[in-house]
XYZ file of C-alpha atoms in Angstrom:
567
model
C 26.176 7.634 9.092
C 22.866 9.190 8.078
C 23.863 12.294 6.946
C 20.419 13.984 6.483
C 19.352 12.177 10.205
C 22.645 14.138 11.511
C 22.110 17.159 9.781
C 18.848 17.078 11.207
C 19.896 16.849 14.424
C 22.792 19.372 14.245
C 20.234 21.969 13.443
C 17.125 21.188 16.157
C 19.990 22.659 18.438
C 19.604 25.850 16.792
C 16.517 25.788 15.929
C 13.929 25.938 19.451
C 11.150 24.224 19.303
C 11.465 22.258 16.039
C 11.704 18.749 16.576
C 14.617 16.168 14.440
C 11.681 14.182 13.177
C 10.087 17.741 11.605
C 13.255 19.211 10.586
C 14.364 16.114 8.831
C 11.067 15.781 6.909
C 11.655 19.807 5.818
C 15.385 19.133 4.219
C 15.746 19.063 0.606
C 18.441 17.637 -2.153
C 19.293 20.884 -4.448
C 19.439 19.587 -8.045
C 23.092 20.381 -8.868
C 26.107 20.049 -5.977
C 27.379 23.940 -6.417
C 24.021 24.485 -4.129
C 24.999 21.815 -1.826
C 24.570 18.571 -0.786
C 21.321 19.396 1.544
C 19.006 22.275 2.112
C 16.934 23.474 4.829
C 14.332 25.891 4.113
C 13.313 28.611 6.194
C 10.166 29.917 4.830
C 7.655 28.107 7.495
C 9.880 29.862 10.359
C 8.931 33.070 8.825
C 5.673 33.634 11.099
C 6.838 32.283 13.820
C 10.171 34.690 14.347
C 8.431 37.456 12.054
C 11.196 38.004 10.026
C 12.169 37.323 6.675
C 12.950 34.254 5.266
C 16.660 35.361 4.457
C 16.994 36.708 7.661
C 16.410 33.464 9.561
C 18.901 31.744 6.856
C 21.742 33.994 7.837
C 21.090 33.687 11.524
C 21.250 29.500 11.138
C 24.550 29.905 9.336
C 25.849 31.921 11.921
C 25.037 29.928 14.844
C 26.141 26.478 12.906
C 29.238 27.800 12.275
C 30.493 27.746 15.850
C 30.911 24.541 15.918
C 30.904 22.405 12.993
C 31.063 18.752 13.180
C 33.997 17.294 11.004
C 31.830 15.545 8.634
C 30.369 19.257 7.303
C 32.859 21.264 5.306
C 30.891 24.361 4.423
C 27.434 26.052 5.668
C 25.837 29.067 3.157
C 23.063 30.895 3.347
C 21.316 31.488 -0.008
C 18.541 33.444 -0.203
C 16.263 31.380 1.655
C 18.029 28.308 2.339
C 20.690 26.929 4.208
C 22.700 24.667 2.195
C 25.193 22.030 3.741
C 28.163 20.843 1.696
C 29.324 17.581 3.116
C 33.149 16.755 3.721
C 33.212 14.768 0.763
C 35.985 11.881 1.801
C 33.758 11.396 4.664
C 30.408 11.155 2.625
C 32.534 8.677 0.034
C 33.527 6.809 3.163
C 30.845 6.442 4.742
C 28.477 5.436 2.047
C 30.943 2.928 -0.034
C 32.632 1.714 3.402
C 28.535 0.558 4.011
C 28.601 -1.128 0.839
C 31.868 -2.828 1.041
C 30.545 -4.169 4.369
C 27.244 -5.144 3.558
C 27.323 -6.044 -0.153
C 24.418 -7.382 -1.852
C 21.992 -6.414 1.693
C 23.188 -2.923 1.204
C 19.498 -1.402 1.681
C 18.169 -4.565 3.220
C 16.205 -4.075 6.690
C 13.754 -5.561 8.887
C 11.267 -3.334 9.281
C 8.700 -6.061 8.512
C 9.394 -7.725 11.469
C 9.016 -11.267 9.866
C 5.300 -10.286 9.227
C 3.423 -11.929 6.393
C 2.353 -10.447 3.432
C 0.067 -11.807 0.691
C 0.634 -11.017 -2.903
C -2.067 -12.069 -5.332
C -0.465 -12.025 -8.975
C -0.443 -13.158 -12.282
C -3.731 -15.392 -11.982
C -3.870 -16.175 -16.132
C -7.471 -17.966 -16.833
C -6.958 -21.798 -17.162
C -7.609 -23.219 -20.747
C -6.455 -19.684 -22.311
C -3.053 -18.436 -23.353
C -0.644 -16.731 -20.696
C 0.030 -13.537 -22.854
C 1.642 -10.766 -22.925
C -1.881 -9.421 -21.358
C -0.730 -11.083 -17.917
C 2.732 -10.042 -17.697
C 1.961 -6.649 -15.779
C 0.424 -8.288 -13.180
C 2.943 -11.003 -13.056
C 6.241 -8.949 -12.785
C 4.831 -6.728 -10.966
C 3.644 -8.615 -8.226
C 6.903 -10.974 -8.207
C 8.957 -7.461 -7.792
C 6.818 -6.302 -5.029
C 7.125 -10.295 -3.743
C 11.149 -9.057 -3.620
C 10.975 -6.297 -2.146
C 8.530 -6.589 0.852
C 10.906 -9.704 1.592
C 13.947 -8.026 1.259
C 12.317 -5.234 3.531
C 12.369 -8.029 6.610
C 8.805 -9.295 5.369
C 7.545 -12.602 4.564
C 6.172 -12.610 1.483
C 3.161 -14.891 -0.033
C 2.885 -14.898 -3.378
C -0.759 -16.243 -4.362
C -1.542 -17.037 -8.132
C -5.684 -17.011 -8.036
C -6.231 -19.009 -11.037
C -9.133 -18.489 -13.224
C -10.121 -21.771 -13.010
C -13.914 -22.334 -13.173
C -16.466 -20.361 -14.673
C -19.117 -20.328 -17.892
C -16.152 -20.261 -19.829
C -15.487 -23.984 -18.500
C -19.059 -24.600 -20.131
C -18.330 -23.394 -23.509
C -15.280 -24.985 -23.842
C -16.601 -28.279 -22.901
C -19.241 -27.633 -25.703
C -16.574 -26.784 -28.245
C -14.296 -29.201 -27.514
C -17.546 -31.792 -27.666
C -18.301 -30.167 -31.355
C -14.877 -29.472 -32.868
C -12.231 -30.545 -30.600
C -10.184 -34.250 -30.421
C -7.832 -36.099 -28.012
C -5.310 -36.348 -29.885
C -5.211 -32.844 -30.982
C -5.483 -31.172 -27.782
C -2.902 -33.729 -26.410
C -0.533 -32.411 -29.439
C -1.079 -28.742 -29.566
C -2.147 -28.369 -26.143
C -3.428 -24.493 -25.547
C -3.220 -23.622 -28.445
C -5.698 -26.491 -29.521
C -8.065 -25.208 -27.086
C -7.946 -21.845 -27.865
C -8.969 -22.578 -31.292
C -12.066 -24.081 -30.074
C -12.771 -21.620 -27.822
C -12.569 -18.985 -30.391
C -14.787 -21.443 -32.643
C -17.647 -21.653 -30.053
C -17.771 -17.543 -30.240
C -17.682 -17.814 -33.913
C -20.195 -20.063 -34.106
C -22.778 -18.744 -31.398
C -23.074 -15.663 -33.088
C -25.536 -17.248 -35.288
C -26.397 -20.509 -33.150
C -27.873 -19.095 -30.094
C -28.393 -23.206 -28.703
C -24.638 -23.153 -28.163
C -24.711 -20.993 -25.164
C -27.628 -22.600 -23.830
C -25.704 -25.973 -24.312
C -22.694 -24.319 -22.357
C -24.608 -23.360 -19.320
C -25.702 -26.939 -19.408
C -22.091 -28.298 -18.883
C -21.309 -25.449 -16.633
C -24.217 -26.806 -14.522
C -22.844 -30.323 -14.707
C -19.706 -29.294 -13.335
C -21.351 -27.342 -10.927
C -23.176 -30.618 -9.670
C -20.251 -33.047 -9.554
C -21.123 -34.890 -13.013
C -17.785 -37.331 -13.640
C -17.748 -36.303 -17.147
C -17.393 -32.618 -16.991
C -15.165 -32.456 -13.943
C -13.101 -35.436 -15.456
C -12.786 -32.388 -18.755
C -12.264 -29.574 -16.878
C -9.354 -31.505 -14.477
C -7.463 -32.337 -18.068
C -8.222 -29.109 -19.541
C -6.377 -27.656 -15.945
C -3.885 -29.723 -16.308
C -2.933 -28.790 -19.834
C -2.932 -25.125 -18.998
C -0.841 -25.567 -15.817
C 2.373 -27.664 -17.797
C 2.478 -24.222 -20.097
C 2.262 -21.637 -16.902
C 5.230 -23.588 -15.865
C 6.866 -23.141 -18.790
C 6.612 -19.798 -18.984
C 7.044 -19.009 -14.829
C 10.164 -20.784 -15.343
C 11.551 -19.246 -18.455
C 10.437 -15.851 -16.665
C 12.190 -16.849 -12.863
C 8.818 -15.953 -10.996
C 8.364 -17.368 -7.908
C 4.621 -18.493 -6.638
C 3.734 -19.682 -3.819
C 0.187 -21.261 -3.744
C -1.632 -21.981 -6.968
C -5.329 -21.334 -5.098
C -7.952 -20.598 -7.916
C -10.931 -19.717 -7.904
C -12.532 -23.548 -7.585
C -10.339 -24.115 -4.468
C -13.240 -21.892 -3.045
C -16.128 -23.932 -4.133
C -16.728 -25.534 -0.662
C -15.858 -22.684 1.385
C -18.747 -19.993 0.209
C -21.875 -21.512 1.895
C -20.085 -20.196 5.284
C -19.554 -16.879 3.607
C -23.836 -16.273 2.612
C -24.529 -17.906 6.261
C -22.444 -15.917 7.922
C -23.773 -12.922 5.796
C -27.231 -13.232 6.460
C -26.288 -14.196 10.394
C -25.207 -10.851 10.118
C -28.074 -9.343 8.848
C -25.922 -8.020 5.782
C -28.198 -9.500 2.935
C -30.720 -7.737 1.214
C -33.220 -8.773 -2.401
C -32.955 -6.978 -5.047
C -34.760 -7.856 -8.394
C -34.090 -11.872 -6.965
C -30.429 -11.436 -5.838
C -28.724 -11.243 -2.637
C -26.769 -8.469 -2.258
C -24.858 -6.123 0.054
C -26.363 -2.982 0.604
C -23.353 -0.126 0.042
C -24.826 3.097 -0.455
C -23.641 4.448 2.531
C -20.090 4.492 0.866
C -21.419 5.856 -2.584
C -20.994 2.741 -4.200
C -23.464 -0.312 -6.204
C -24.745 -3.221 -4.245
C -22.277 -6.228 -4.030
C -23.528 -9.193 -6.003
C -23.144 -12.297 -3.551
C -25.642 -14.840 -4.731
C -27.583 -14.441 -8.210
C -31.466 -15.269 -8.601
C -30.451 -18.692 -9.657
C -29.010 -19.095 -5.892
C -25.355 -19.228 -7.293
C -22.490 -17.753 -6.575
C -20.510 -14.587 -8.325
C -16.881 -13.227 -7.849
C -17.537 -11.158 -4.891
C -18.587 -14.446 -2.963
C -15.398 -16.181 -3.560
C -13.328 -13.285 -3.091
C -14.701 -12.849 0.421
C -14.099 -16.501 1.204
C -10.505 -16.083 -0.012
C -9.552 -13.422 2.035
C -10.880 -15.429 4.855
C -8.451 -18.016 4.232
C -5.901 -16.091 3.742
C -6.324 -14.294 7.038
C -6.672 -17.553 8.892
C -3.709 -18.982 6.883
C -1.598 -16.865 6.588
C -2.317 -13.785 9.686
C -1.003 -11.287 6.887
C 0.177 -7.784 8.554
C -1.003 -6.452 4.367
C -2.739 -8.590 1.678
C -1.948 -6.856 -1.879
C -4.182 -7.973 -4.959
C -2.120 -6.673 -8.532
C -5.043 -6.528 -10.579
C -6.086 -4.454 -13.572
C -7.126 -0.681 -13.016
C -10.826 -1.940 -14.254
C -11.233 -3.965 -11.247
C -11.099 -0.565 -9.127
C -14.895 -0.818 -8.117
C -14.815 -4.578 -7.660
C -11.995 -4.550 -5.357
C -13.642 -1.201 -2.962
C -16.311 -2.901 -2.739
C -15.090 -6.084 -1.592
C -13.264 -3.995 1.386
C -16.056 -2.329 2.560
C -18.117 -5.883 2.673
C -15.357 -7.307 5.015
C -15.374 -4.164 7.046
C -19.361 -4.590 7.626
C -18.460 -7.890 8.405
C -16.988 -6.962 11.233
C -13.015 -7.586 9.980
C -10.802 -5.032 11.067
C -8.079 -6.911 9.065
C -10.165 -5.361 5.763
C -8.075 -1.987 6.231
C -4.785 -3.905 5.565
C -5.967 -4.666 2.333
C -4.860 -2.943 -0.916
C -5.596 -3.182 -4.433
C -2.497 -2.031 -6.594
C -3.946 -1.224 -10.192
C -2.447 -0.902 -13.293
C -2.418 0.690 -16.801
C -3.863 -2.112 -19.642
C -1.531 -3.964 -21.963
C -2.613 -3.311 -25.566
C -1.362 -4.116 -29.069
C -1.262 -1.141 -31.272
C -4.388 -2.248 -33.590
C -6.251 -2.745 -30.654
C -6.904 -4.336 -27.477
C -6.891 -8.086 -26.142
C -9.249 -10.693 -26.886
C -8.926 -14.563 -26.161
C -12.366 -14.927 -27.996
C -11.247 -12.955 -31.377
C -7.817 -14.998 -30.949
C -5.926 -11.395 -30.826
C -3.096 -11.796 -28.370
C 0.915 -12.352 -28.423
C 1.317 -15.785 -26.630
C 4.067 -15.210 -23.593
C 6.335 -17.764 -25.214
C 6.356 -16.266 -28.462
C 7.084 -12.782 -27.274
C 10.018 -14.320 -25.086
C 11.278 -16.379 -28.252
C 11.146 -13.453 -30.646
C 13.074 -11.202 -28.129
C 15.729 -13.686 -27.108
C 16.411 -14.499 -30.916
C 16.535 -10.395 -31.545
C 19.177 -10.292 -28.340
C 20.974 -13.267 -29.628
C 21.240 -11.152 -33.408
C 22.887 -8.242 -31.474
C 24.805 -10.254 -29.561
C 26.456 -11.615 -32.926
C 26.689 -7.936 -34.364
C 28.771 -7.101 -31.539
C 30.436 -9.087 -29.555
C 30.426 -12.587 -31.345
C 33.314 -14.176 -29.213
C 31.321 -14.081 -26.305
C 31.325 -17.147 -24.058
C 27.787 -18.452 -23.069
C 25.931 -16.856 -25.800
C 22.732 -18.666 -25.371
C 22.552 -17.937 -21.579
C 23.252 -14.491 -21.980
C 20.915 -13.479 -24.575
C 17.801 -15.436 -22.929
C 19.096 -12.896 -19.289
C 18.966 -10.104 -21.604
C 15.814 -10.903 -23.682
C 13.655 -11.722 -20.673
C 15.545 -8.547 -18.877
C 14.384 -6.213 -21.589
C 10.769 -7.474 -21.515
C 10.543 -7.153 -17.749
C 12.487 -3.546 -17.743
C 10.347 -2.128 -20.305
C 7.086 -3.686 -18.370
C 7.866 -1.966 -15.294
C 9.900 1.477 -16.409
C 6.981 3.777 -16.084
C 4.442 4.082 -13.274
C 2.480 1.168 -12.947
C -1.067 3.141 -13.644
C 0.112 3.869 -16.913
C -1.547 2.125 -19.967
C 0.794 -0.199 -22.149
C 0.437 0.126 -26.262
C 2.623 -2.846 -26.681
C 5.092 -2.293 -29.131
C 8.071 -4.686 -30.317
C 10.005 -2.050 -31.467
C 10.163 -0.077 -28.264
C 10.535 -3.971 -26.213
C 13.213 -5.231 -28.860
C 15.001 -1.602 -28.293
C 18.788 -1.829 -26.570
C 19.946 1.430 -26.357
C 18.794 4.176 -23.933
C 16.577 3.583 -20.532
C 16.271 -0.324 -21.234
C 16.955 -3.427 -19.222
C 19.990 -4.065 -21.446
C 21.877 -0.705 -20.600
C 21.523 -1.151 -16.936
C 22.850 -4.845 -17.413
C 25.662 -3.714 -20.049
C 26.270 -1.134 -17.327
C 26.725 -4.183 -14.483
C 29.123 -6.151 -17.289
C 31.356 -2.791 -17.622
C 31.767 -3.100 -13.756
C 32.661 -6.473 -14.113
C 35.042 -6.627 -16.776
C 37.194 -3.509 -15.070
C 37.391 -5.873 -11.836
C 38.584 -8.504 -13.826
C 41.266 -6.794 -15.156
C 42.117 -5.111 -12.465
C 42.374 -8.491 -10.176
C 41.888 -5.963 -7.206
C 39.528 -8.344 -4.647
C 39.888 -6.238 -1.559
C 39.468 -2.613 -0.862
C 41.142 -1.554 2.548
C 43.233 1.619 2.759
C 41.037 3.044 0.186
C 42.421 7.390 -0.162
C 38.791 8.670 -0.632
C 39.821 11.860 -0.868
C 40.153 11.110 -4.596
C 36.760 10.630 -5.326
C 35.828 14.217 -4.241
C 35.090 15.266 -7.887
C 31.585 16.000 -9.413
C 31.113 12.782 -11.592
C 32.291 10.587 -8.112
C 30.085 12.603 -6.018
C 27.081 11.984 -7.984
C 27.576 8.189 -8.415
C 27.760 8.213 -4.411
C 24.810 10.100 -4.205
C 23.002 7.924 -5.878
C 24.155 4.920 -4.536
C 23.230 6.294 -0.405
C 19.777 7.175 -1.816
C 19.455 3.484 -2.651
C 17.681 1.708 0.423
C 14.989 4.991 0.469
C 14.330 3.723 -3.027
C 13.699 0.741 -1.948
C 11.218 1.488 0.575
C 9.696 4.337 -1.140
C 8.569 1.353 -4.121
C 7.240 -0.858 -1.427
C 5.359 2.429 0.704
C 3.630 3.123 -3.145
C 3.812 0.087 -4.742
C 5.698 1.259 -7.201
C 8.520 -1.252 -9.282
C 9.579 1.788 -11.206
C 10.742 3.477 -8.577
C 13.911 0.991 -8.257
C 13.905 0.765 -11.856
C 14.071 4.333 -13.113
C 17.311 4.407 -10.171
C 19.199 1.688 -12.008
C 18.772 3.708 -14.902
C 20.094 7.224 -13.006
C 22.829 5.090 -11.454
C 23.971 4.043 -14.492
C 24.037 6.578 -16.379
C 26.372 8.402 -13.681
C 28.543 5.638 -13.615
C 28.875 5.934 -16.905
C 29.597 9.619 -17.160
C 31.889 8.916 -13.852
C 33.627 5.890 -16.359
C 34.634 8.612 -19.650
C 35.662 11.154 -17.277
C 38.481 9.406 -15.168
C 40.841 7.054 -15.821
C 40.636 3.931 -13.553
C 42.785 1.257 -14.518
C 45.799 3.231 -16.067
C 45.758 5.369 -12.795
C 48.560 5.754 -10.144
C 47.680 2.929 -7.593
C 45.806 4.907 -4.947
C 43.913 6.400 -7.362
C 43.267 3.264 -9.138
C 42.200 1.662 -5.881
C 39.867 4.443 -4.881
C 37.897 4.179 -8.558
C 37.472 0.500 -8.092
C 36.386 0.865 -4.755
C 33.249 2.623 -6.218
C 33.246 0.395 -9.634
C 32.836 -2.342 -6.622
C 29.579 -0.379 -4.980
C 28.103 0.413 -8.447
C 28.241 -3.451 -10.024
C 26.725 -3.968 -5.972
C 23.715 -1.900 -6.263
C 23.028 -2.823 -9.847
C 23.290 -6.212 -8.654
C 20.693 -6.117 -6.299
C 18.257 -3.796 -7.380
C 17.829 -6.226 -10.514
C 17.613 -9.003 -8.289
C 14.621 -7.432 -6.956
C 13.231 -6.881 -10.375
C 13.598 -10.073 -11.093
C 16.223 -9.421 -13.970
C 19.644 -11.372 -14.203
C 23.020 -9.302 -14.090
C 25.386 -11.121 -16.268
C 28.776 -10.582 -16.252
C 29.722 -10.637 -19.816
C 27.707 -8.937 -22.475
């Protein structure tokens, strides 16, 4: 049952000439239960009966209370409002009898229809490090990836490598200079970063070196054996350490389609351009003329005749349109890339695409260490693997400290340390800048990953004990108290959580609920007794110990956190 649908309904009959659909949209949760479990508000009725707000409140009640369905115990009038207080066995029914029935697709729907949906993620630059700079993107995209699937959706996801470039150029120069076989075979990355950051070193005060990297750049750009034979190894390298880490991390990626996968396919974009009669000079360039929407020309071929992001980009969400008919195409890309990505929206919509308005860029916040920001070039960053090292080796310390009997040590602390890293990534809204911190990431008490997954082993271990397995004959009646009520609250709110994250794009939306959930589990937990209860008690206590460790479950399955069972 939907209570708030039914509530809605119950009071359209009272109410002439407001429909279910507007009524329902106009009901409220009151923050504590003595106010009810829903309230209507009868302020916008005011002009339209001219009388006062209280007045119309009063008049619902009265009416309501006529004829009551069972599922409603009590109707009040405060001030105001009209507050409902639900029959509270049937609420508890209701709600865990859904869970109990649909387990771990407890929220699950197909509103997608089956539709595709694109998700362009992660996309670390080829030859660099994957750090800690590209986990936003990456965790949040595979989280959205979850969701919109587990919303009936398809999901894509698309890793658009940086994979050609100037930088392609300088690092054939520095490897050329400073670089060796065997030491790039040995070190891999890490080899070439050194030489990367050598090059900018160097050309500080040897201006040649850039003009020597445009050289290879141009090379490459022509097909010359040498430099593509580089760049394929220098790819190569890169893509055996993205695995690493992907895999280590349990994201999920569909199509590796960087940016050179686009080389032949951008000729057909400037034709079909300029068939259009969409290009325009300027200063040498070709660009798209956007002033009608307030914003810069976009770039599309430079006075040199080549190409520049906004070329490729168009020819990739071509593809993507023609491979994949997406019903949305989502690009998780930094909050600087704002203008980049408007522009390349309004360029497909002068191109005649209607598709263009089913395109969305999600931003988000920078990652930043606390003496400063990111830079491959200065050789500033936390590598991915170290971060994920340092924080499974703190979790594994704790794990010691604590509970040093504990089977599957190993396993568990590389859940928990990869679970805290994503949890803390994706806690606050996404736009939110990150001042990484590995004090605040290596934290386990409080709103972290490894509460909410302590909080899943608690639900586990009083199972286990309990060696209850099925739930039928359950006396709901006994979870009527406060600390029940608001664990069931919580837990029917659950699937709007869900689709309120995928409606805004918003991870922390699920995440910040695991945290609520858990925290009135745990209050729930130190208030009643559950195992050393008389049977039907004990039975009805489990029953929602079963729904919590359920939702917990899955909601950090769609985070893409494990839920261990021992902690």
């Amino acid at each position: 049952m939907d209570f708030k649908q039914e509530i809605a309904k119950l009071l359209s009959t009272v109410l002439e000439g407001e429909s279910t659909e507007e009524i329902y949209s106009q009901l409220e949760l009151p923050k504590t239960s003595d106010m009810g479990d829903y309230a209507y508000p009868s302020f916008r009725l005011a002009k339209t009966l001219k009388k006062a707000p209280p007045v119309i409140a009063l008049e619902i009640v009265e009416k309501l209370n006529a004829n009551l369905p069972s599922f409603i115990k009590e109707v009040k009038a405060v001030a105001a409002y009209v507050n409902f207080y639900i029959n509270r066995a049937v609420y508890a029914e209701e709600i865990l009898g859904e869970v109990l029935k649909q387990k771990l697709d407890y929220g699950r729907s197909d509103m997608g229809g089956g539709r595709n949906v694109t998700i362009d993620y992660s996309s670390p630059n080829i030859a660099k490090p994957f750090h800690i700079g590209h986990l936003r993107s990456t965790v949040i995209g595979h989280t959205l990836y979850n969701i919109f699937n587990f919303l009936g959706y398809k999901s894509v996801g698309i890793n658009h490598l940086g994979d050609w470039g100037t930088q392609f150029g300088k690092l054939i120069t520095a490897y050329k200079k400073w670089g060796t076989k065997e030491a790039v075979e040995e070190k891999g990355i890490e080899e070439l970063t050194r030489i990367y950051v050598k090059f900018h070193d160097e050309a500080e005060t040897d201006k040649s070196l850039e003009d020597e990297a445009r050289a290879w750049m141009l090379k490459m750009q022509e097909g010359d054996e040498e430099a593509l034979a580089l760049w394929r190894w220098f790819y190569d390298i890169s893509l055996l350490e993205f695995d690493r880490v992907y895999k280590r991390l349990d994201i999920k990626i569909d199509n590796n389609t960087g940016e050179s996968f686009y080389n032949d396919k951008m000729d057909a974009v400037v034709e079909e351009l300029k068939a259009k009669d969409l290009l325009v000079e300027s200063n040498g360039a070709m660009v798209v003329d956007l002033s009608e929407f307030d914003m810069p020309p976009c770039l599309i071929l430079r006075s040199d005749g080549g190409t520049l992001y906004h070329t490729r980009d168009i020819a990739a969400a071509l593809y993507r349109k023609r491979t994949f008919d997406f019903a949305k195409s989502i690009y998780v890309v930094g909050l600087d890339q704002k203008l980049h990505f408007a522009q390349l929206f309004k360029v497909l919509e002068k191109m005649g695409y209607d598709f263009a308005s089913d395109m969305v860029h999600i931003p988000f916040g920078l990652v930043s260490m606390e003496e400063g920001k990111f830079s491959t070039r200065k050789g500033r960053v936390i590598r991915m693997e170290e971060l994920i090292e340092e924080t499974v080796n703190k979790t594994m310390e704790v794990i010691k400290a604590k509970n040093p009997d504990l089977p599957n040590k190993e396993q568990v602390a590389e859940e928990v340390g990869i679970g805290a890293i994503k949890f803390n990534d994706m806690f606050n809204s996404r736009i939110k800048d990150v001042v990484f911190s590995w004090e605040r990431v290596l934290n386990f008490e409080g709103e972290t990953g490894p509460y909410v997954q302590y909080t899943h082993a608690r639900t586990c271990s009083l199972l286990n004990k309990s060696g209850v397995t099925e739930f039928s004959g359950v006396d709901y009646e006994v979870l009527a108290d406060e600390a029940s009520l608001a664990v069931i609250k919580l837990i029917q709110t659950y699937p709007d959580k869900i689709k309120e994250a995928a409606a805004k794009f918003e991870p922390y939306i699920v995440t910040r609920h695991l945290v609520e959930l858990s925290q009135a589990f745990n209050k729930f937990y130190h208030e009643n007794a559950i195992l050393q209860s008389a049977d039907h008690v004990k039975l009805a206590r489990l029953t929602l110990v079963y729904a919590v460790q359920t939702i917990i479950k899955s909601g950090l399955n769609l985070l893409g956190i494990k839920a261990p069972e021992q902690m």
